[in-house]
């Protein structure tokens, strides 16, 4: 997706990889496993500082969960419901109206969370048809409950690069 946006990228796996980056994408997966890896690689506290210092962050699915949890990155003033749409068998796709994108975006939800509450500084960017919040922005953080990387549409990544990273 980042290549489609014309952006160079690196994999961030170690503390030293955080030096000199202009932004970070925390992908989907299993948030507990990602957090354990961040602790094991001694990256959690440094990354939390970078988020609070304004490093642009895109969190998708598990990345959203890590951005909300106070014991993780605490970069987003919100509450999240883990596996909010159900188990793996309840995965689904839904077209979303997403602020900042001029067409419906196909949200792919896999054991996805949703956001149940947002703080006063959080801008809601998208909701599902049943009204659950699934995309938000707060300062340097953009977060989605769905997996934009699983589509052919790079619009969410373009939004991140243009409006968050600059």
Short mmCIF file of C-alpha atoms in Angstrom, two decimals:
data_model
loop_
_atom_site.label_atom_id
_atom_site.label_comp_id
_atom_site.label_asym_id
_atom_site.label_seq_id
_atom_site.Cartn_x
_atom_site.Cartn_y
_atom_site.Cartn_z
CA UNK A 1 0.00 0.00 0.00
CA UNK A 2 2.78 2.41 0.86
CA UNK A 3 4.47 1.72 -2.46
CA UNK A 4 1.18 2.64 -4.19
CA UNK A 5 1.33 5.92 -2.24
CA UNK A 6 4.90 6.54 -3.41
CA UNK A 7 6.34 6.16 0.08
CA UNK A 8 9.45 4.22 1.08
CA UNK A 9 9.01 1.90 4.04
CA UNK A 10 10.97 -0.36 6.34
CA UNK A 11 9.92 -3.14 8.69
CA UNK A 12 10.20 -2.08 12.31
CA UNK A 13 11.23 -5.07 14.40
CA UNK A 14 13.82 -3.68 16.82
CA UNK A 15 14.35 -0.61 18.97
CA UNK A 16 16.96 0.74 16.53
CA UNK A 17 14.40 0.65 13.69
CA UNK A 18 12.42 3.44 15.40
CA UNK A 19 15.21 5.94 14.79
CA UNK A 20 14.62 8.38 11.95
CA UNK A 21 11.16 7.20 10.89
CA UNK A 22 8.53 9.71 9.76
CA UNK A 23 5.53 7.59 10.72
CA UNK A 24 4.54 4.11 11.77
CA UNK A 25 1.80 1.66 10.84
CA UNK A 26 0.78 -0.80 13.53
CA UNK A 27 -0.98 -3.59 11.65
CA UNK A 28 -3.73 -5.99 12.47
CA UNK A 29 -2.99 -9.31 14.05
CA UNK A 30 -3.22 -10.28 17.69
CA UNK A 31 -2.82 -7.24 19.95
CA UNK A 32 -1.59 -9.27 22.94
CA UNK A 33 1.14 -10.90 20.84
CA UNK A 34 2.18 -7.54 19.34
CA UNK A 35 2.34 -5.99 22.82
CA UNK A 36 4.47 -8.89 24.10
CA UNK A 37 6.85 -8.41 21.17
CA UNK A 38 7.08 -4.67 21.90
CA UNK A 39 7.96 -5.48 25.51
CA UNK A 40 10.42 -8.24 24.55
CA UNK A 41 12.24 -5.95 22.12
CA UNK A 42 12.22 -3.13 24.72
CA UNK A 43 10.22 -0.91 22.35
CA UNK A 44 6.97 -0.27 24.23
CA UNK A 45 7.97 2.72 26.37
CA UNK A 46 10.00 4.36 23.59
CA UNK A 47 7.14 3.92 21.13
CA UNK A 48 4.67 5.31 23.66
CA UNK A 49 6.89 8.40 24.00
CA UNK A 50 7.10 8.77 20.20
CA UNK A 51 3.30 8.59 19.92
CA UNK A 52 2.87 11.20 22.65
CA UNK A 53 5.56 13.38 21.01
CA UNK A 54 3.56 13.44 17.76
CA UNK A 55 4.94 10.61 15.61
CA UNK A 56 2.27 9.92 12.97
CA UNK A 57 0.68 6.52 13.60
CA UNK A 58 -1.82 4.43 11.65
CA UNK A 59 -3.27 1.58 13.67
CA UNK A 60 -5.46 -1.04 12.03
CA UNK A 61 -7.51 -3.58 14.01
CA UNK A 62 -4.99 -4.83 16.61
CA UNK A 63 -3.07 -1.59 16.10
CA UNK A 64 -6.21 0.31 17.11
CA UNK A 65 -6.47 -1.75 20.29
CA UNK A 66 -2.83 -1.05 21.20
CA UNK A 67 -3.33 2.68 20.63
CA UNK A 68 -6.30 2.78 23.01
CA UNK A 69 -4.94 0.65 25.86
CA UNK A 70 -3.33 2.71 28.60
CA UNK A 71 -0.93 -0.16 29.43
CA UNK A 72 0.20 -0.11 25.80
CA UNK A 73 0.51 3.11 23.76
CA UNK A 74 -2.33 5.31 25.08
CA UNK A 75 -2.29 7.48 21.96
CA UNK A 76 -6.04 7.59 21.43
CA UNK A 77 -8.68 8.86 23.87
CA UNK A 78 -11.29 6.18 23.28
CA UNK A 79 -12.73 2.93 24.54
CA UNK A 80 -12.63 -0.17 22.40
CA UNK A 81 -14.60 -3.41 22.40
CA UNK A 82 -12.27 -6.24 21.41
CA UNK A 83 -13.77 -8.77 18.98
CA UNK A 84 -16.79 -6.47 18.99
CA UNK A 85 -18.34 -7.99 15.88
CA UNK A 86 -17.88 -11.57 17.04
CA UNK A 87 -15.51 -14.39 16.34
CA UNK A 88 -13.64 -15.30 13.15
CA UNK A 89 -16.75 -16.83 11.57
CA UNK A 90 -18.50 -13.46 11.93
CA UNK A 91 -15.98 -11.67 9.69
CA UNK A 92 -17.58 -9.50 7.02
CA UNK A 93 -17.14 -6.71 4.50
CA UNK A 94 -19.11 -3.48 4.40
CA UNK A 95 -18.89 -0.33 2.26
CA UNK A 96 -18.08 2.65 4.48
CA UNK A 97 -18.42 6.39 4.06
CA UNK A 98 -15.06 7.56 5.36
CA UNK A 99 -14.36 11.27 5.94
CA UNK A 100 -11.48 12.40 3.77
CA UNK A 101 -12.13 9.80 1.06
CA UNK A 102 -14.41 10.69 -1.86
CA UNK A 103 -15.85 7.20 -2.43
CA UNK A 104 -17.16 4.30 -0.39
CA UNK A 105 -14.32 2.29 1.10
CA UNK A 106 -14.73 -1.47 1.42
CA UNK A 107 -14.10 -2.21 5.09
CA UNK A 108 -12.90 -5.75 5.77
CA UNK A 109 -13.64 -6.79 9.35
CA UNK A 110 -11.91 -9.88 10.75
CA UNK A 111 -12.55 -10.51 14.47
CA UNK A 112 -12.65 -6.75 14.53
CA UNK A 113 -12.98 -4.39 17.45
CA UNK A 114 -15.13 -1.30 17.40
CA UNK A 115 -14.88 1.95 19.30
CA UNK A 116 -17.60 2.39 21.91
CA UNK A 117 -16.64 5.87 23.19
CA UNK A 118 -14.42 8.71 22.04
CA UNK A 119 -12.95 11.65 23.90
CA UNK A 120 -13.64 15.28 22.97
CA UNK A 121 -10.57 15.61 20.71
CA UNK A 122 -11.30 12.47 18.69
CA UNK A 123 -12.84 12.90 15.25
CA UNK A 124 -15.07 10.05 14.11
CA UNK A 125 -14.29 9.25 10.47
CA UNK A 126 -16.54 6.23 9.83
CA UNK A 127 -19.32 4.15 11.32
CA UNK A 128 -20.86 0.89 10.22
CA UNK A 129 -24.46 0.75 9.04
CA UNK A 130 -25.52 -0.13 12.58
CA UNK A 131 -23.75 2.94 14.00
CA UNK A 132 -20.59 1.45 15.49
CA UNK A 133 -17.49 3.64 15.25
CA UNK A 134 -14.80 1.99 13.10
CA UNK A 135 -12.41 4.79 12.08
CA UNK A 136 -11.13 7.77 14.06
CA UNK A 137 -8.46 10.43 14.10
CA UNK A 138 -6.87 12.27 17.01
CA UNK A 139 -3.96 14.61 16.37
CA UNK A 140 -1.18 12.38 14.94
CA UNK A 141 -3.13 9.13 15.19
CA UNK A 142 -5.39 7.56 12.56
CA UNK A 143 -7.01 4.26 13.52
CA UNK A 144 -9.37 1.78 11.88
CA UNK A 145 -11.15 -1.31 13.17
CA UNK A 146 -10.95 -2.83 9.70
CA UNK A 147 -8.08 -3.98 7.49
CA UNK A 148 -7.50 -1.43 4.69
CA UNK A 149 -4.39 -3.30 3.55
CA UNK A 150 -6.52 -6.26 2.43
CA UNK A 151 -8.17 -4.27 -0.36
CA UNK A 152 -6.78 -2.94 -3.65
CA UNK A 153 -7.75 0.57 -2.51
CA UNK A 154 -4.88 2.58 -1.00
CA UNK A 155 -7.15 5.49 0.05
CA UNK A 156 -6.77 4.98 3.82
CA UNK A 157 -3.00 4.81 3.49
CA UNK A 158 -3.06 7.89 1.23
CA UNK A 159 -5.14 9.71 3.85
CA UNK A 160 -2.56 8.74 6.48
CA UNK A 161 0.36 9.87 4.35
CA UNK A 162 -1.22 13.16 3.22
CA UNK A 163 -3.12 14.35 6.27
CA UNK A 164 -1.22 12.81 9.16
CA UNK A 165 2.39 12.42 8.02
CA UNK A 166 2.23 15.42 5.67
#
